Amino acid sequence: MATASKAKKKTVRIASGRKRVRQDVKLNAANTSLRSKFRTAVKGVLKAVASGDKSKAGDTFKSAQAVIDSIADKGIFHKNKAARIKSRLSAKVKALAVAAAA
């Protein structure tokens, strides 16, 4: 049953199908790169919050917002997912500011 889990790749015979396969390889690479950029931006904000640096957390959050919005605009993630992640990051940054003030 080990072979059943692995999908067997089929050779596409129609020219438009072969072109679609070539395009998909490029698109997949671009989307993977953007997803990685997104994760890196989120991790940067989380590290800044964990370190307790209020100003750095705010700056990295602002740059991360732009990355998150661009990913959502391109359709890699749903807009609601992007909004949810921005909201959670914002709450952590704000909590850090409140903790520093108290």
Short mmCIF file of N, CA and C in Angstrom, two decimals:
data_model
loop_
_atom_site.label_atom_id
_atom_site.label_comp_id
_atom_site.label_asym_id
_atom_site.label_seq_id
_atom_site.Cartn_x
_atom_site.Cartn_y
_atom_site.Cartn_z
N MET A 1 0.81 -1.20 0.00
CA MET A 1 0.00 0.00 0.00
C MET A 1 0.85 1.27 0.00
N ALA A 2 2.15 1.12 0.06
CA ALA A 2 3.00 2.30 0.07
C ALA A 2 2.92 3.05 -1.25
N THR A 3 2.71 2.34 -2.35
CA THR A 3 2.64 3.00 -3.64
C THR A 3 1.32 3.73 -3.84
N ALA A 4 0.28 3.33 -3.12
CA ALA A 4 -1.02 3.97 -3.28
C ALA A 4 -1.00 5.41 -2.77
N SER A 5 -0.17 5.69 -1.77
CA SER A 5 -0.13 7.05 -1.23
C SER A 5 0.63 8.00 -2.14
N LYS A 6 1.56 7.46 -2.92
CA LYS A 6 2.31 8.29 -3.84
C LYS A 6 1.57 8.38 -5.17
N ALA A 7 1.27 9.60 -5.58
CA ALA A 7 0.58 9.78 -6.85
C ALA A 7 1.55 9.57 -7.99
N LYS A 8 1.12 8.86 -8.97
CA LYS A 8 1.96 8.60 -10.13
C LYS A 8 1.83 9.77 -11.09
N LYS A 9 2.96 10.33 -11.52
CA LYS A 9 2.92 11.47 -12.42
C LYS A 9 2.61 10.99 -13.83
N LYS A 10 1.67 11.68 -14.46
CA LYS A 10 1.29 11.35 -15.82
C LYS A 10 1.92 12.34 -16.77
N THR A 11 2.30 11.87 -17.92
CA THR A 11 2.84 12.74 -18.94
C THR A 11 1.68 13.37 -19.69
N VAL A 12 1.71 14.70 -19.76
CA VAL A 12 0.65 15.41 -20.47
C VAL A 12 0.98 15.38 -21.95
N ARG A 13 -0.01 15.05 -22.77
CA ARG A 13 0.24 14.91 -24.21
C ARG A 13 -0.20 16.14 -25.00
N ILE A 14 -1.18 16.86 -24.52
CA ILE A 14 -1.70 18.02 -25.26
C ILE A 14 -0.77 19.21 -25.02
N ALA A 15 -0.53 19.98 -26.05
CA ALA A 15 0.41 21.10 -25.99
C ALA A 15 0.02 22.13 -24.93
N SER A 16 -1.26 22.43 -24.85
CA SER A 16 -1.71 23.42 -23.85
C SER A 16 -1.50 22.89 -22.45
N GLY A 17 -1.63 21.57 -22.28
CA GLY A 17 -1.39 20.96 -20.98
C GLY A 17 0.08 21.01 -20.61
N ARG A 18 0.96 20.78 -21.58
CA ARG A 18 2.40 20.86 -21.31
C ARG A 18 2.79 22.28 -20.94
N LYS A 19 2.20 23.25 -21.62
CA LYS A 19 2.47 24.65 -21.30
C LYS A 19 1.99 24.97 -19.88
N ARG A 20 0.83 24.45 -19.54
CA ARG A 20 0.27 24.69 -18.20
C ARG A 20 1.20 24.12 -17.12
N VAL A 21 1.78 22.96 -17.38
CA VAL A 21 2.71 22.35 -16.44
C VAL A 21 3.93 23.24 -16.26
N ARG A 22 4.46 23.77 -17.38
CA ARG A 22 5.62 24.68 -17.29
C ARG A 22 5.28 25.92 -16.49
N GLN A 23 4.09 26.47 -16.72
CA GLN A 23 3.67 27.67 -15.99
C GLN A 23 3.49 27.38 -14.50
N ASP A 24 2.95 26.21 -14.21
CA ASP A 24 2.70 25.84 -12.82
C ASP A 24 3.99 25.73 -12.01
N VAL A 25 5.05 25.26 -12.66
CA VAL A 25 6.34 25.15 -11.96
C VAL A 25 6.83 26.54 -11.55
N LYS A 26 6.72 27.50 -12.45
CA LYS A 26 7.16 28.87 -12.15
C LYS A 26 6.27 29.50 -11.08
N LEU A 27 4.97 29.30 -11.22
CA LEU A 27 4.03 29.89 -10.27
C LEU A 27 4.21 29.30 -8.88
N ASN A 28 4.46 28.00 -8.81
CA ASN A 28 4.68 27.33 -7.53
C ASN A 28 5.92 27.89 -6.85
N ALA A 29 6.98 28.12 -7.62
CA ALA A 29 8.21 28.67 -7.05
C ALA A 29 7.97 30.09 -6.53
N ALA A 30 7.23 30.88 -7.27
CA ALA A 30 6.94 32.26 -6.84
C ALA A 30 6.10 32.27 -5.57
N ASN A 31 5.07 31.42 -5.53
CA ASN A 31 4.20 31.36 -4.35
C ASN A 31 4.95 30.86 -3.13
N THR A 32 5.85 29.90 -3.32
CA THR A 32 6.64 29.38 -2.20
C THR A 32 7.54 30.48 -1.64
N SER A 33 8.13 31.25 -2.53
CA SER A 33 8.98 32.36 -2.09
C SER A 33 8.19 33.39 -1.29
N LEU A 34 7.00 33.72 -1.77
CA LEU A 34 6.18 34.71 -1.07
C LEU A 34 5.71 34.18 0.29
N ARG A 35 5.35 32.89 0.35
CA ARG A 35 4.95 32.31 1.64
C ARG A 35 6.09 32.37 2.64
N SER A 36 7.30 32.12 2.15
CA SER A 36 8.48 32.17 3.01
C SER A 36 8.70 33.59 3.52
N LYS A 37 8.55 34.56 2.64
CA LYS A 37 8.71 35.96 3.01
C LYS A 37 7.68 36.34 4.09
N PHE A 38 6.46 35.84 3.93
CA PHE A 38 5.39 36.08 4.89
C PHE A 38 5.76 35.51 6.27
N ARG A 39 6.20 34.25 6.28
CA ARG A 39 6.55 33.61 7.55
C ARG A 39 7.71 34.33 8.24
N THR A 40 8.68 34.76 7.45
CA THR A 40 9.82 35.47 8.00
C THR A 40 9.38 36.78 8.65
N ALA A 41 8.47 37.50 7.99
CA ALA A 41 7.97 38.77 8.53
C ALA A 41 7.24 38.54 9.85
N VAL A 42 6.42 37.50 9.91
CA VAL A 42 5.67 37.21 11.14
C VAL A 42 6.62 36.82 12.27
N LYS A 43 7.61 35.98 11.94
CA LYS A 43 8.58 35.56 12.96
C LYS A 43 9.37 36.74 13.48
N GLY A 44 9.68 37.70 12.61
CA GLY A 44 10.41 38.90 13.04
C GLY A 44 9.64 39.68 14.09
N VAL A 45 8.34 39.82 13.88
CA VAL A 45 7.51 40.53 14.85
C VAL A 45 7.45 39.75 16.16
N LEU A 46 7.28 38.44 16.07
CA LEU A 46 7.18 37.63 17.29
C LEU A 46 8.49 37.66 18.09
N LYS A 47 9.62 37.67 17.39
CA LYS A 47 10.91 37.75 18.09
C LYS A 47 11.08 39.09 18.77
N ALA A 48 10.65 40.17 18.09
CA ALA A 48 10.75 41.50 18.69
C ALA A 48 9.86 41.60 19.92
N VAL A 49 8.69 41.00 19.86
CA VAL A 49 7.78 41.02 21.03
C VAL A 49 8.38 40.20 22.16
N ALA A 50 8.96 39.06 21.83
CA ALA A 50 9.55 38.19 22.85
C ALA A 50 10.74 38.87 23.53
N SER A 51 11.48 39.66 22.77
CA SER A 51 12.64 40.35 23.36
C SER A 51 12.22 41.52 24.24
N GLY A 52 10.99 41.99 24.04
CA GLY A 52 10.48 43.07 24.89
C GLY A 52 10.81 44.46 24.37
N ASP A 53 11.33 44.58 23.16
CA ASP A 53 11.70 45.87 22.58
C ASP A 53 10.46 46.47 21.90
N LYS A 54 9.88 47.47 22.55
CA LYS A 54 8.62 48.04 22.09
C LYS A 54 8.77 48.74 20.73
N SER A 55 9.81 49.53 20.56
CA SER A 55 9.97 50.29 19.32
C SER A 55 10.30 49.36 18.14
N LYS A 56 11.15 48.38 18.40
CA LYS A 56 11.50 47.43 17.33
C LYS A 56 10.28 46.61 16.93
N ALA A 57 9.47 46.22 17.91
CA ALA A 57 8.26 45.45 17.62
C ALA A 57 7.30 46.26 16.76
N GLY A 58 7.16 47.53 17.06
CA GLY A 58 6.28 48.40 16.27
C GLY A 58 6.77 48.56 14.85
N ASP A 59 8.08 48.75 14.69
CA ASP A 59 8.64 48.92 13.35
C ASP A 59 8.51 47.65 12.52
N THR A 60 8.84 46.52 13.12
CA THR A 60 8.75 45.26 12.37
C THR A 60 7.29 44.92 12.06
N PHE A 61 6.38 45.31 12.94
CA PHE A 61 4.96 45.06 12.68
C PHE A 61 4.49 45.87 11.48
N LYS A 62 4.94 47.12 11.38
CA LYS A 62 4.55 47.95 10.24
C LYS A 62 5.05 47.36 8.93
N SER A 63 6.29 46.88 8.92
CA SER A 63 6.81 46.28 7.69
C SER A 63 6.13 44.94 7.40
N ALA A 64 5.78 44.22 8.45
CA ALA A 64 5.10 42.93 8.27
C ALA A 64 3.70 43.14 7.72
N GLN A 65 3.05 44.22 8.11
CA GLN A 65 1.70 44.51 7.60
C GLN A 65 1.71 44.63 6.08
N ALA A 66 2.72 45.31 5.56
CA ALA A 66 2.80 45.48 4.10
C ALA A 66 2.99 44.13 3.41
N VAL A 67 3.82 43.29 3.99
CA VAL A 67 4.05 41.96 3.41
C VAL A 67 2.77 41.13 3.46
N ILE A 68 2.10 41.14 4.59
CA ILE A 68 0.88 40.36 4.76
C ILE A 68 -0.20 40.83 3.78
N ASP A 69 -0.35 42.15 3.62
CA ASP A 69 -1.34 42.68 2.70
C ASP A 69 -1.03 42.30 1.25
N SER A 70 0.24 42.35 0.88
CA SER A 70 0.60 42.02 -0.50
C SER A 70 0.34 40.54 -0.78
N ILE A 71 0.59 39.68 0.21
CA ILE A 71 0.32 38.25 0.05
C ILE A 71 -1.19 38.01 -0.13
N ALA A 72 -2.00 38.73 0.65
CA ALA A 72 -3.45 38.57 0.55
C ALA A 72 -3.96 39.11 -0.79
N ASP A 73 -3.41 40.22 -1.26
CA ASP A 73 -3.83 40.80 -2.53
C ASP A 73 -3.53 39.86 -3.70
N LYS A 74 -2.44 39.12 -3.59
CA LYS A 74 -2.06 38.20 -4.67
C LYS A 74 -2.84 36.89 -4.59
N GLY A 75 -3.60 36.70 -3.52
CA GLY A 75 -4.44 35.52 -3.42
C GLY A 75 -3.74 34.30 -2.87
N ILE A 76 -2.56 34.47 -2.29
CA ILE A 76 -1.86 33.32 -1.74
C ILE A 76 -2.52 32.89 -0.44
N PHE A 77 -2.95 33.86 0.35
CA PHE A 77 -3.76 33.59 1.53
C PHE A 77 -5.07 34.35 1.38
N HIS A 78 -6.08 33.86 2.03
CA HIS A 78 -7.37 34.56 2.03
C HIS A 78 -7.24 35.86 2.79
N LYS A 79 -8.02 36.85 2.39
CA LYS A 79 -7.95 38.17 3.04
C LYS A 79 -8.32 38.09 4.52
N ASN A 80 -9.24 37.20 4.86
CA ASN A 80 -9.63 37.07 6.27
C ASN A 80 -8.49 36.47 7.10
N LYS A 81 -7.74 35.56 6.51
CA LYS A 81 -6.60 34.98 7.22
C LYS A 81 -5.55 36.06 7.46
N ALA A 82 -5.31 36.89 6.46
CA ALA A 82 -4.35 37.98 6.60
C ALA A 82 -4.80 38.94 7.70
N ALA A 83 -6.09 39.27 7.72
CA ALA A 83 -6.63 40.17 8.73
C ALA A 83 -6.49 39.57 10.12
N ARG A 84 -6.75 38.26 10.21
CA ARG A 84 -6.65 37.58 11.52
C ARG A 84 -5.22 37.61 12.04
N ILE A 85 -4.27 37.34 11.17
CA ILE A 85 -2.87 37.33 11.59
C ILE A 85 -2.41 38.72 11.98
N LYS A 86 -2.80 39.74 11.20
CA LYS A 86 -2.44 41.12 11.55
C LYS A 86 -3.05 41.52 12.88
N SER A 87 -4.28 41.10 13.12
CA SER A 87 -4.96 41.42 14.37
C SER A 87 -4.24 40.80 15.56
N ARG A 88 -3.84 39.55 15.43
CA ARG A 88 -3.16 38.87 16.53
C ARG A 88 -1.79 39.48 16.80
N LEU A 89 -1.08 39.82 15.73
CA LEU A 89 0.23 40.46 15.91
C LEU A 89 0.07 41.82 16.55
N SER A 90 -0.93 42.56 16.09
CA SER A 90 -1.19 43.90 16.64
C SER A 90 -1.50 43.82 18.14
N ALA A 91 -2.28 42.82 18.52
CA ALA A 91 -2.65 42.65 19.93
C ALA A 91 -1.38 42.37 20.77
N LYS A 92 -0.46 41.59 20.22
CA LYS A 92 0.77 41.28 20.96
C LYS A 92 1.63 42.52 21.10
N VAL A 93 1.72 43.32 20.03
CA VAL A 93 2.51 44.54 20.08
C VAL A 93 1.90 45.53 21.07
N LYS A 94 0.57 45.65 21.05
CA LYS A 94 -0.11 46.55 21.97
C LYS A 94 0.04 46.10 23.41
N ALA A 95 -0.02 44.78 23.64
CA ALA A 95 0.13 44.25 24.99
C ALA A 95 1.53 44.54 25.51
N LEU A 96 2.51 44.50 24.61
CA LEU A 96 3.87 44.82 24.98
C LEU A 96 4.00 46.28 25.40
N ALA A 97 3.31 47.16 24.67
CA ALA A 97 3.34 48.59 24.99
C ALA A 97 2.66 48.85 26.33
N VAL A 98 1.58 48.15 26.60
CA VAL A 98 0.85 48.32 27.87
C VAL A 98 1.70 47.79 29.03
N ALA A 99 2.37 46.66 28.81
CA ALA A 99 3.20 46.07 29.85
C ALA A 99 4.39 46.98 30.16
N ALA A 100 4.93 47.64 29.13
CA ALA A 100 6.07 48.53 29.33
C ALA A 100 5.65 49.79 30.08
N ALA A 101 4.41 50.24 29.85
CA ALA A 101 3.93 51.45 30.51
C ALA A 101 3.60 51.19 31.97
N ALA A 102 3.17 49.97 32.27
CA ALA A 102 2.75 49.66 33.65
C ALA A 102 3.92 49.38 34.57
#
